[in-house]
Amino acid sequence: MRDVDSGRRGFLKNGITAVLGAAAVPLSPPSLRWIENTIQESAAAGSASAARIKIDFDRRIGTIDRKIYGNFIEHLGRCIYDGIYDEKSSLSDSDGFRKDVLEAARGIHVPLLRWPGGNFSSGYNWKDGVGPKDARPRRWDTAWQEEEPNRFGTDEFIQYCRKLGAEPYITVNMGTGTMQDAADWVEYCNATTDTSWANLRKKNGHPEPYNIKHWGLGNEIYGGWQAGHKDAAGYAADALEFAKMMRWVDPSIQLVACGGPGVEWNMTVLERVANIVDYISLHHYGGTLDTAKEFADATAMEKQIGVLDAVITAAMARTQKKERVGIAVDEWNIWFRSWFQRGNNHMLEEVYNLRDALWVATGLNAFHRNCRTVKLADMAQLVNVIAPIMSNSTGVVLQTTYYPLKLYSEHCGNVALDALVRSDTFPDLPETPYLDVSVTTDDANQKLTLAIVNRHPTADISADIAIAGFKPQNSGEIFEINGPSLDATNTFEAPNQVTAKRRTFSGAGPAFRQTFAAHSVTVLKLQA
Ligand code: AHR
């Protein structure tokens, strides 16, 4: 659920109509949105003065955990069934996984995959989803108002993670489920004991434990749209008991507490569970047709991270625990065009444009800049549902948002540097500059990667780049994501409007000037 006020109002409006069975209501009439958009675009048009980027290798922020490039699959619309998994398709492998979808997913190097929800997790009985597929019960999924065939369950999830090369991350049911169910799930996955759930896994053909490390303690329990919704104190008390039970089965697991949309929720929860959890979650959904507002929302997400970080600092001061609780941004994306649809086959199938890709790149920059506290993130979601990859019965298309995920996971270093950036800002938004930048290197300080988002709708922006403590070679590589305009999209009819293009460049040095094209993401790589 989006965490800003407008998101909560959006839920109240749309969530209630969804419960009543009506179609989702647009946030504002299309005509009004067009006017807002036009006004904003004209205000932002024109030129921008040269920017400055100062990099100093002594100013190291910290290590970037690769888990920030994680993703998420939920039993929702066509994400799993008819998305990653289609037993009847000729494009699937012998296990029922769509090969073309898998290949596309491999292209964004997903290190961690969250499942089974989302809202779905708060009504999911994992015991329905193991054993012979034809004997598994069909259930009514109350979260998304769909029939759940249970043909994709824990064993299929692990199989998919292995094919993808991702670590699994499971969110347990703290809505309708019990702490015993959660502990049994840990036993099924991780135990080697001669006990019934561990033995069932072995009987199902998996003698070795799965050793699943990351477990989420419920999803968005703070919200009325969630089965088993509770207040912070109620959630915290339950989370402590679930955590204890799960750890008593496997003490090595890492736990993610359910963070909420405000200081009060997060403080109440952390006061109770900071000693036992490793992460607290943060969800953020943004998006609007207005360019400046969309990027101001990315600024808002970074502020949200800062506020949660401050709450963690306060909570940690009250414990003896040495390991700091990290932030798990385990749902984040643009989601507004298909806001809270329920009960049809093509739910939440957002078509992304170049503006949204720039927002995603800005989000990844924010995770780099905040790498001391953001230790894990999962884009919501991987395929078809608010996703970088869309599929139909004949193939896949890579949405605009696919490309920042690909470039950043392939080229950014694992150490973030604190760059000084001076850039003009959007009119009346002093905290939202046109250029958004993150800078990374590797442990050996041998490479330098600048990830630069020029969010200006029409103007190329030149930047004077100064580097201290690193002597770059004269030439390097540039990867640029761009398209004809901020509104450009990739669809089955026109799949390559927005792509990433590679070129080499020369002229780098301790001080050089580089121009970044209007509405682009540039990943610039230099070697020492
Ligand atoms: O990602 C879609 C939904 O957004 C998830 O199910 C829920 O956790 C959030 O509200």
Coordinates of C-alpha atoms and ligand atoms in Angstrom, one line a residue:
M1 CA 0.0 0.0 0.0
R2 CA 1.3 3.4 -0.7
D3 CA 2.5 5.0 2.4
V4 CA 1.8 8.7 1.7
D5 CA -1.4 10.3 2.7
S6 CA -2.8 10.3 -0.8
G7 CA -2.2 6.6 -1.0
R8 CA -4.2 6.0 2.2
R9 CA -7.1 8.1 0.9
G10 CA -6.8 6.2 -2.4
F11 CA -7.2 3.0 -0.6
L12 CA -10.2 4.2 1.3
K13 CA -11.9 5.2 -1.9
N14 CA -10.8 2.3 -4.1
G15 CA -10.5 -0.4 -1.4
I16 CA -14.1 0.1 -0.3
T17 CA -15.5 0.0 -3.9
A18 CA -13.4 -3.1 -4.5
V19 CA -14.9 -4.8 -1.4
L20 CA -18.3 -3.9 -2.8
G21 CA -17.4 -5.5 -6.1
A22 CA -17.2 -2.4 -8.3
A23 CA -14.4 -1.6 -10.7
A24 CA -11.5 0.5 -9.4
V25 CA -12.1 4.2 -9.5
P26 CA -9.5 6.4 -11.2
L27 CA -7.8 8.8 -8.8
S28 CA -8.8 11.8 -10.7
P29 CA -10.8 12.2 -14.0
P30 CA -8.5 11.8 -17.0
S31 CA -9.3 15.3 -18.3
L32 CA -8.2 16.9 -15.0
R33 CA -5.0 14.8 -15.0
W34 CA -4.2 16.0 -18.5
I35 CA -4.6 19.6 -17.4
E36 CA -2.3 19.0 -14.4
N37 CA 0.2 17.3 -16.6
T38 CA 0.2 20.0 -19.3
I39 CA 0.7 22.8 -16.7
Q40 CA 3.5 21.0 -15.0
E41 CA 5.3 20.1 -18.2
S42 CA 5.3 23.7 -19.4
A43 CA 6.5 25.0 -16.1
A44 CA 9.4 22.6 -16.2
A45 CA 10.3 23.1 -19.9
G46 CA 13.3 25.1 -21.0
S47 CA 17.0 24.8 -20.2
A48 CA 18.9 24.1 -17.0
S49 CA 22.3 25.4 -16.0
A50 CA 25.4 23.2 -15.8
A51 CA 25.4 20.9 -12.8
R52 CA 28.4 19.9 -10.6
I53 CA 29.2 16.5 -9.3
K54 CA 32.1 16.1 -6.8
I55 CA 33.3 12.7 -5.9
D56 CA 35.8 11.9 -3.1
F57 CA 37.0 8.4 -2.5
D58 CA 37.5 9.2 1.1
R59 CA 33.8 9.8 1.5
R60 CA 32.5 6.3 1.6
I61 CA 28.9 5.7 2.7
G62 CA 29.1 1.9 3.1
T63 CA 28.6 -1.4 1.5
I64 CA 25.6 -2.0 -0.8
D65 CA 23.8 -5.2 0.0
R66 CA 22.9 -6.9 -3.4
K67 CA 19.6 -7.8 -1.9
I68 CA 18.3 -4.3 -2.8
Y69 CA 17.9 -5.6 -6.3
G70 CA 15.3 -8.1 -5.1
N71 CA 11.9 -8.8 -6.6
F72 CA 8.5 -10.2 -5.6
I73 CA 5.9 -12.6 -6.9
E74 CA 2.4 -12.8 -5.5
H75 CA -0.6 -15.0 -6.2
L76 CA -2.3 -12.1 -7.9
G77 CA -3.7 -11.7 -11.4
R78 CA -1.3 -13.1 -14.0
C79 CA 1.9 -12.8 -12.0
I80 CA 2.3 -16.5 -11.1
Y81 CA -0.4 -18.4 -13.1
D82 CA -0.1 -17.4 -16.8
G83 CA 3.0 -15.4 -15.9
I84 CA 6.0 -17.3 -14.6
Y85 CA 4.1 -20.6 -14.4
D86 CA 2.0 -22.0 -17.2
E87 CA 1.7 -25.8 -17.2
K88 CA -0.2 -25.8 -20.5
S89 CA 2.0 -23.5 -22.5
S90 CA 4.3 -24.9 -25.2
L91 CA 6.7 -22.1 -24.2
S92 CA 7.1 -23.7 -20.7
D93 CA 9.7 -26.2 -19.6
S94 CA 8.8 -29.7 -18.3
D95 CA 8.2 -28.2 -14.8
G96 CA 5.7 -25.7 -16.1
F97 CA 7.8 -22.6 -16.0
R98 CA 7.7 -20.2 -19.0
K99 CA 11.2 -20.3 -20.4
D100 CA 11.0 -16.9 -22.1
V101 CA 9.7 -15.3 -18.9
L102 CA 12.5 -16.9 -16.9
E103 CA 15.1 -15.8 -19.3
A104 CA 13.8 -12.2 -19.1
A105 CA 13.8 -12.4 -15.3
R106 CA 17.4 -13.7 -15.3
G107 CA 18.3 -10.5 -17.2
I108 CA 17.7 -8.4 -14.1
H109 CA 19.8 -10.6 -11.8
V110 CA 17.3 -11.0 -9.0
P111 CA 19.2 -11.9 -5.8
L112 CA 16.2 -12.4 -3.6
L113 CA 12.6 -13.3 -4.4
R114 CA 9.7 -12.6 -2.0
W115 CA 6.5 -14.8 -2.0
P116 CA 3.6 -15.6 -1.7
G117 CA 2.3 -12.0 -1.0
G118 CA 1.5 -9.3 -0.3
N119 CA -2.1 -9.2 0.7
F120 CA -2.4 -12.8 -0.5
S121 CA -0.1 -14.0 2.3
S122 CA -2.6 -12.9 5.0
G123 CA -5.1 -15.6 4.0
Y124 CA -2.8 -18.3 2.6
N125 CA -2.5 -21.7 4.1
W126 CA 0.8 -23.1 2.9
K127 CA -0.3 -26.6 3.7
D128 CA -2.8 -26.4 0.8
G129 CA 0.1 -26.0 -1.6
V130 CA 2.3 -29.0 -1.0
G131 CA 2.0 -32.7 -2.1
P132 CA 0.6 -34.1 -5.3
K133 CA -0.8 -31.2 -7.4
D134 CA -4.0 -32.9 -8.4
A135 CA -4.9 -33.5 -4.8
R136 CA -4.4 -29.9 -3.7
P137 CA -7.6 -28.0 -2.8
R138 CA -8.9 -25.1 -4.8
R139 CA -9.6 -22.2 -2.5
W140 CA -11.2 -18.8 -2.7
D141 CA -8.6 -16.1 -2.2
T142 CA -10.3 -13.3 -0.3
A143 CA -7.5 -10.8 -0.7
W144 CA -7.8 -10.5 -4.5
Q145 CA -11.1 -12.2 -5.0
E146 CA -9.8 -15.0 -7.2
E147 CA -9.8 -18.8 -7.4
E148 CA -6.5 -20.2 -6.1
P149 CA -5.7 -23.6 -7.6
N150 CA -2.7 -24.2 -5.3
R151 CA -0.7 -25.8 -8.1
F152 CA 2.2 -23.4 -7.3
G153 CA 3.2 -23.9 -3.7
T154 CA 6.4 -24.0 -1.6
D155 CA 8.2 -26.6 -3.6
E156 CA 7.5 -24.9 -6.9
F157 CA 8.6 -21.6 -5.4
I158 CA 11.9 -23.0 -4.3
Q159 CA 12.3 -24.7 -7.7
Y160 CA 11.7 -21.3 -9.4
C161 CA 14.2 -19.5 -7.1
R162 CA 16.8 -22.1 -8.0
K163 CA 16.2 -21.7 -11.8
L164 CA 16.4 -17.9 -11.3
G165 CA 19.4 -17.9 -9.0
A166 CA 17.5 -16.0 -6.3
E167 CA 17.4 -16.6 -2.6
P168 CA 13.9 -17.3 -1.4
Y169 CA 12.1 -14.9 1.1
I170 CA 8.8 -16.1 2.5
T171 CA 6.1 -14.0 4.2
V172 CA 4.1 -16.0 6.7
N173 CA 0.4 -15.6 7.3
M174 CA -0.2 -13.3 10.3
G175 CA -3.7 -12.6 9.2
T176 CA -5.7 -15.8 9.4
G177 CA -2.8 -18.1 10.2
T178 CA -1.4 -19.2 13.5
M179 CA 2.1 -19.2 15.0
Q180 CA 2.0 -23.0 14.8
D181 CA 1.4 -22.8 11.1
A182 CA 4.3 -20.5 10.7
A183 CA 6.6 -22.7 12.8
D184 CA 5.4 -25.7 10.8
W185 CA 6.3 -23.9 7.6
V186 CA 9.8 -23.3 8.9
E187 CA 10.0 -27.0 9.8
Y188 CA 8.8 -28.1 6.4
C189 CA 11.4 -25.9 4.7
N190 CA 14.5 -26.1 7.0
A191 CA 14.4 -29.0 9.4
T192 CA 16.3 -32.3 9.1
T193 CA 14.5 -33.8 12.1
D194 CA 12.5 -37.0 12.0
T195 CA 9.2 -35.0 12.5
S196 CA 6.1 -34.8 10.5
W197 CA 6.5 -31.6 8.5
A198 CA 10.2 -32.2 7.8
N199 CA 9.3 -35.8 6.8
L200 CA 6.6 -34.5 4.5
R201 CA 9.1 -32.4 2.6
K202 CA 11.3 -35.5 2.2
K203 CA 8.3 -37.6 1.1
N204 CA 7.5 -34.9 -1.5
G205 CA 10.9 -35.5 -3.1
H206 CA 13.1 -33.0 -1.3
P207 CA 15.4 -34.9 1.1
E208 CA 17.7 -31.9 1.7
P209 CA 16.4 -28.9 3.7
Y210 CA 15.8 -25.7 1.7
N211 CA 17.5 -23.6 4.4
I212 CA 15.3 -20.6 3.7
K213 CA 17.0 -17.7 5.5
H214 CA 14.6 -14.8 5.1
W215 CA 11.1 -14.8 6.6
G216 CA 8.6 -12.0 6.8
L217 CA 6.3 -11.6 9.9
G218 CA 3.1 -10.8 8.1
N219 CA 2.2 -8.2 5.4
E220 CA 0.7 -4.7 5.9
I221 CA -1.1 -5.7 9.1
Y222 CA -1.6 -2.0 9.8
G223 CA -4.2 -1.7 7.0
G224 CA -7.9 -2.3 7.0
W225 CA -7.5 -4.0 3.5
Q226 CA -5.6 -6.8 5.2
A227 CA -7.1 -10.0 6.6
G228 CA -6.3 -9.9 10.4
H229 CA -5.7 -6.2 10.5
K230 CA -4.4 -5.1 13.9
D231 CA -3.2 -2.0 15.7
A232 CA 0.6 -1.7 16.4
A233 CA 0.5 -3.1 19.9
G234 CA -1.6 -6.1 18.8
Y235 CA 0.7 -6.8 15.9
A236 CA 3.9 -6.4 18.0
A237 CA 2.6 -8.8 20.6
D238 CA 1.8 -11.4 18.0
A239 CA 5.0 -10.8 16.0
L240 CA 7.0 -11.6 19.1
E241 CA 5.3 -14.9 19.6
F242 CA 5.5 -15.9 15.9
A243 CA 9.2 -15.0 15.9
K244 CA 9.9 -17.0 19.0
M245 CA 8.1 -20.1 17.6
M246 CA 9.8 -19.8 14.2
R247 CA 13.2 -19.3 15.8
W248 CA 12.7 -22.3 18.1
V249 CA 12.4 -24.4 15.0
D250 CA 15.4 -22.8 13.2
P251 CA 17.4 -20.3 15.3
S252 CA 19.4 -19.2 12.2
I253 CA 16.5 -17.6 10.3
Q254 CA 16.4 -13.8 9.6
L255 CA 13.1 -12.1 10.4
V256 CA 11.4 -9.1 8.8
A257 CA 8.9 -7.2 11.0
C258 CA 6.0 -5.5 9.3
G259 CA 6.7 -1.8 9.3
G260 CA 3.9 0.7 8.9
P261 CA 3.0 4.1 7.6
G262 CA 4.1 6.2 10.5
V263 CA 6.5 6.8 13.4
E264 CA 4.0 5.5 16.0
W265 CA 3.5 2.1 14.4
N266 CA 7.2 1.6 13.7
M267 CA 8.2 2.7 17.2
T268 CA 5.6 0.6 19.0
V269 CA 6.6 -2.5 16.9
L270 CA 10.4 -2.0 17.3
E271 CA 10.2 -1.4 21.0
R272 CA 8.7 -4.9 21.3
V273 CA 10.6 -6.8 18.6
A274 CA 13.9 -5.0 17.9
N275 CA 15.8 -7.6 19.9
I276 CA 14.5 -10.5 17.8
V277 CA 14.1 -9.2 14.2
D278 CA 16.8 -8.3 11.6
Y279 CA 14.7 -6.0 9.4
I280 CA 11.6 -3.8 9.5
S281 CA 9.7 -3.4 6.2
L282 CA 8.7 -0.3 4.4
H283 CA 6.3 -0.2 1.4
H284 CA 6.1 2.6 -1.0
Y285 CA 4.0 3.0 -4.1
G286 CA 4.2 6.2 -6.1
G287 CA 3.1 7.6 -9.5
T288 CA 1.2 10.3 -11.3
L289 CA 1.1 11.6 -14.8
D290 CA 2.6 14.9 -13.5
T291 CA 6.4 14.7 -14.1
A292 CA 7.5 17.0 -11.2
K293 CA 5.1 15.3 -8.8
E294 CA 6.3 11.9 -9.7
F295 CA 9.9 12.8 -9.0
A296 CA 8.9 14.7 -5.8
D297 CA 7.4 11.4 -4.8
A298 CA 10.8 9.7 -5.2
T299 CA 12.1 12.4 -2.8
A300 CA 9.3 11.5 -0.5
M301 CA 10.4 7.8 -0.5
E302 CA 13.9 8.7 0.4
K303 CA 12.5 10.9 3.3
Q304 CA 10.4 7.9 4.4
I305 CA 13.6 5.9 4.6
G306 CA 15.2 8.6 6.6
V307 CA 12.3 8.8 9.1
L308 CA 12.3 5.0 9.6
D309 CA 16.0 5.0 10.0
A310 CA 15.6 7.6 12.8
V311 CA 13.0 5.4 14.5
I312 CA 15.4 2.5 14.3
T313 CA 18.1 4.5 15.9
A314 CA 15.8 5.5 18.7
A315 CA 14.6 1.9 19.2
M316 CA 18.2 0.5 19.1
A317 CA 19.2 2.9 21.8
R318 CA 16.9 1.1 24.1
T319 CA 18.3 -2.4 23.5
Q320 CA 21.6 -4.1 24.2
K321 CA 21.6 -5.7 20.8
K322 CA 24.6 -5.0 18.6
E323 CA 23.3 -5.8 15.2
R324 CA 21.2 -2.8 13.9
V325 CA 17.8 -3.6 12.5
G326 CA 17.9 -2.9 8.7
I327 CA 15.2 -1.5 6.5
A328 CA 13.6 -4.0 4.0
V329 CA 11.8 -2.0 1.3
D330 CA 10.1 -5.2 0.4
E331 CA 7.4 -3.6 -1.9
W332 CA 8.2 -0.5 -4.0
N333 CA 7.1 0.6 -7.4
I334 CA 4.9 3.0 -9.4
W335 CA 1.3 1.9 -9.1
F336 CA -1.6 4.3 -9.8
R337 CA -3.1 3.5 -13.2
S338 CA -4.5 0.2 -12.1
W339 CA -4.9 1.1 -8.5
F340 CA -6.4 -1.6 -6.4
Q341 CA -8.3 -3.6 -9.0
R342 CA -9.7 -6.8 -7.8
G343 CA -11.4 -9.9 -9.2
N344 CA -10.5 -10.0 -12.9
N345 CA -7.8 -11.8 -14.8
H346 CA -5.7 -8.8 -15.8
M347 CA -5.3 -7.1 -12.5
L348 CA -2.7 -4.4 -11.8
E349 CA -1.3 -4.6 -15.4
E350 CA 0.3 -1.2 -15.3
V351 CA 1.9 0.0 -18.6
Y352 CA 5.0 1.9 -17.7
N353 CA 6.5 4.8 -19.5
L354 CA 10.0 6.4 -19.6
R355 CA 9.1 8.7 -16.7
D356 CA 8.4 5.6 -14.5
A357 CA 11.8 4.1 -15.5
L358 CA 13.4 7.3 -14.3
W359 CA 11.5 7.1 -11.1
V360 CA 12.8 3.5 -10.6
A361 CA 16.4 4.6 -11.3
T362 CA 16.0 7.3 -8.7
G363 CA 14.7 4.8 -6.2
L364 CA 17.8 2.6 -6.8
N365 CA 20.0 5.7 -6.4
A366 CA 18.2 6.3 -3.0
F367 CA 18.9 2.7 -1.9
H368 CA 22.6 3.2 -2.8
R369 CA 22.7 6.5 -0.9
N370 CA 21.0 4.9 2.1
C371 CA 22.9 1.6 2.0
R372 CA 23.8 1.8 5.6
T373 CA 20.2 1.3 6.5
V374 CA 18.4 -0.2 3.4
K375 CA 19.6 -3.8 3.4
L376 CA 17.0 -5.4 1.3
A377 CA 14.4 -4.3 -1.3
D378 CA 11.9 -6.1 -3.5
M379 CA 10.4 -4.4 -6.5
A380 CA 6.7 -5.3 -6.6
Q381 CA 6.3 -7.3 -8.7
L382 CA 8.2 -9.4 -11.3
V383 CA 5.8 -10.3 -14.1
N384 CA 2.5 -8.9 -15.4
V385 CA 1.4 -7.4 -12.1
I386 CA 2.9 -3.8 -11.8
A387 CA 5.9 -5.5 -13.4
P388 CA 9.0 -4.9 -15.5
I389 CA 8.2 -8.0 -17.6
M390 CA 4.9 -8.5 -19.4
S391 CA 3.9 -11.8 -21.0
N392 CA 1.2 -13.0 -23.3
S393 CA 0.6 -16.5 -24.8
T394 CA 3.2 -15.9 -27.4
G395 CA 6.1 -14.0 -25.8
V396 CA 7.3 -11.3 -23.5
V397 CA 7.9 -7.6 -23.6
L398 CA 10.4 -5.7 -21.4
Q399 CA 8.8 -2.6 -19.9
T400 CA 10.7 0.6 -19.5
T401 CA 11.3 -0.1 -15.8
Y402 CA 13.2 -3.3 -16.7
Y403 CA 16.2 -1.4 -17.9
P404 CA 17.3 0.5 -14.7
L405 CA 17.0 -2.8 -12.8
K406 CA 19.2 -4.5 -15.4
L407 CA 21.8 -1.8 -15.7
Y408 CA 22.2 -1.1 -12.0
S409 CA 22.4 -4.8 -11.0
E410 CA 25.0 -5.4 -13.7
H411 CA 27.2 -2.3 -13.4
C412 CA 27.0 -0.6 -10.1
G413 CA 29.7 -1.3 -7.5
N414 CA 29.2 -2.7 -4.0
V415 CA 30.5 0.4 -2.2
A416 CA 28.5 3.7 -2.2
L417 CA 30.4 7.0 -2.2
D418 CA 28.9 10.2 -0.9
A419 CA 28.9 12.6 -3.9
L420 CA 28.2 16.3 -3.8
V421 CA 25.6 17.2 -6.5
R422 CA 24.6 20.7 -7.4
S423 CA 21.8 20.8 -10.0
D424 CA 18.8 23.1 -10.8
T425 CA 15.6 21.8 -9.2
F426 CA 12.1 21.5 -10.5
P427 CA 10.1 24.7 -10.1
D428 CA 8.9 25.1 -6.5
L429 CA 10.5 21.8 -5.5
P430 CA 13.8 22.8 -3.9
E431 CA 14.4 19.2 -2.7
T432 CA 13.9 17.7 -6.2
P433 CA 16.8 18.4 -8.5
Y434 CA 16.7 17.6 -12.2
L435 CA 19.8 15.4 -11.8
D436 CA 19.6 12.5 -9.4
V437 CA 22.9 10.7 -8.9
S438 CA 24.5 7.8 -7.1
V439 CA 28.1 6.9 -7.2
T440 CA 29.6 3.5 -6.5
T441 CA 33.0 1.8 -6.5
D442 CA 34.3 -1.7 -5.6
D443 CA 36.2 -2.9 -2.6
A444 CA 39.5 -2.4 -4.4
N445 CA 38.6 1.2 -5.5
Q446 CA 39.4 0.1 -9.1
K447 CA 36.1 1.0 -10.7
L448 CA 33.9 4.0 -10.6
T449 CA 30.2 3.9 -11.7
L450 CA 28.1 7.0 -11.8
A451 CA 24.3 6.4 -12.2
I452 CA 22.8 9.7 -13.3
V453 CA 19.1 10.3 -13.9
N454 CA 18.4 13.5 -15.9
R455 CA 14.7 14.0 -15.1
H456 CA 14.4 17.2 -17.1
P457 CA 11.5 16.7 -19.6
T458 CA 13.2 18.6 -22.4
A459 CA 16.7 19.8 -21.6
D460 CA 20.1 18.0 -21.9
I461 CA 22.2 18.9 -18.8
S462 CA 25.9 19.1 -18.7
A463 CA 27.8 18.4 -15.5
D464 CA 31.3 19.2 -14.4
I465 CA 32.5 16.1 -12.7
A466 CA 35.5 16.3 -10.3
I467 CA 37.0 13.1 -8.8
A468 CA 39.4 13.0 -5.8
G469 CA 41.3 9.9 -4.8
F470 CA 40.9 8.0 -8.1
K471 CA 42.6 8.4 -11.4
P472 CA 40.3 7.2 -14.2
Q473 CA 41.4 6.0 -17.5
N474 CA 40.7 8.4 -20.4
S475 CA 38.0 6.2 -21.9
G476 CA 35.1 4.4 -20.4
E477 CA 31.6 2.9 -21.1
I478 CA 28.2 4.6 -21.1
F479 CA 24.9 2.8 -21.0
E480 CA 21.9 5.1 -21.6
I481 CA 18.3 4.4 -21.2
N482 CA 16.2 6.8 -23.2
G483 CA 13.2 7.0 -25.6
P484 CA 11.4 9.6 -27.7
S485 CA 9.7 11.3 -24.7
L486 CA 8.8 10.8 -21.1
D487 CA 5.5 9.2 -22.2
A488 CA 7.1 6.5 -24.4
T489 CA 6.1 2.9 -23.5
N490 CA 7.1 -0.5 -24.6
T491 CA 4.2 -2.7 -25.7
F492 CA 3.8 -5.9 -27.7
E493 CA 3.0 -3.7 -30.8
A494 CA 6.1 -1.4 -30.2
P495 CA 8.4 -3.2 -27.9
N496 CA 11.6 -1.1 -28.3
Q497 CA 10.6 2.5 -27.8
V498 CA 12.7 2.6 -24.6
T499 CA 15.9 0.5 -24.4
A500 CA 19.4 0.7 -23.0
K501 CA 22.2 1.5 -25.5
R502 CA 25.9 1.1 -24.9
R503 CA 28.7 3.3 -26.3
T504 CA 32.2 4.1 -25.4
F505 CA 33.4 7.6 -24.6
S506 CA 36.7 9.3 -24.0
G507 CA 37.9 12.5 -22.3
A508 CA 37.5 11.3 -18.7
G509 CA 40.0 12.5 -16.1
P510 CA 40.1 13.9 -12.6
A511 CA 37.9 16.8 -13.9
F512 CA 35.8 16.5 -17.0
R513 CA 32.4 17.7 -18.4
Q514 CA 29.8 15.3 -19.6
T515 CA 26.3 16.0 -21.0
F516 CA 23.3 13.9 -20.0
A517 CA 20.4 13.8 -22.5
A518 CA 17.0 15.0 -21.5
H519 CA 14.8 12.3 -19.8
S520 CA 17.5 9.7 -19.6
V521 CA 19.3 7.3 -17.2
T522 CA 23.0 7.1 -17.8
V523 CA 25.3 4.5 -16.2
L524 CA 28.9 5.8 -16.8
K525 CA 31.7 3.3 -16.0
L526 CA 35.3 4.2 -15.5
Q527 CA 38.3 2.1 -14.6
A528 CA 41.4 3.2 -12.6
Ligands
AHR1 O1 1.8 -5.4 -4.6 C1 0.4 -5.3 -4.6 C2 -0.1 -5.2 -3.2 O2 0.3 -4.0 -2.6 C3 0.4 -6.2 -2.2 O3 -0.4 -7.4 -2.2 C4 0.2 -5.5 -0.9 O4 1.1 -5.9 0.1 C5 0.2 -4.0 -1.2 O5 -0.8 -3.3 -0.8

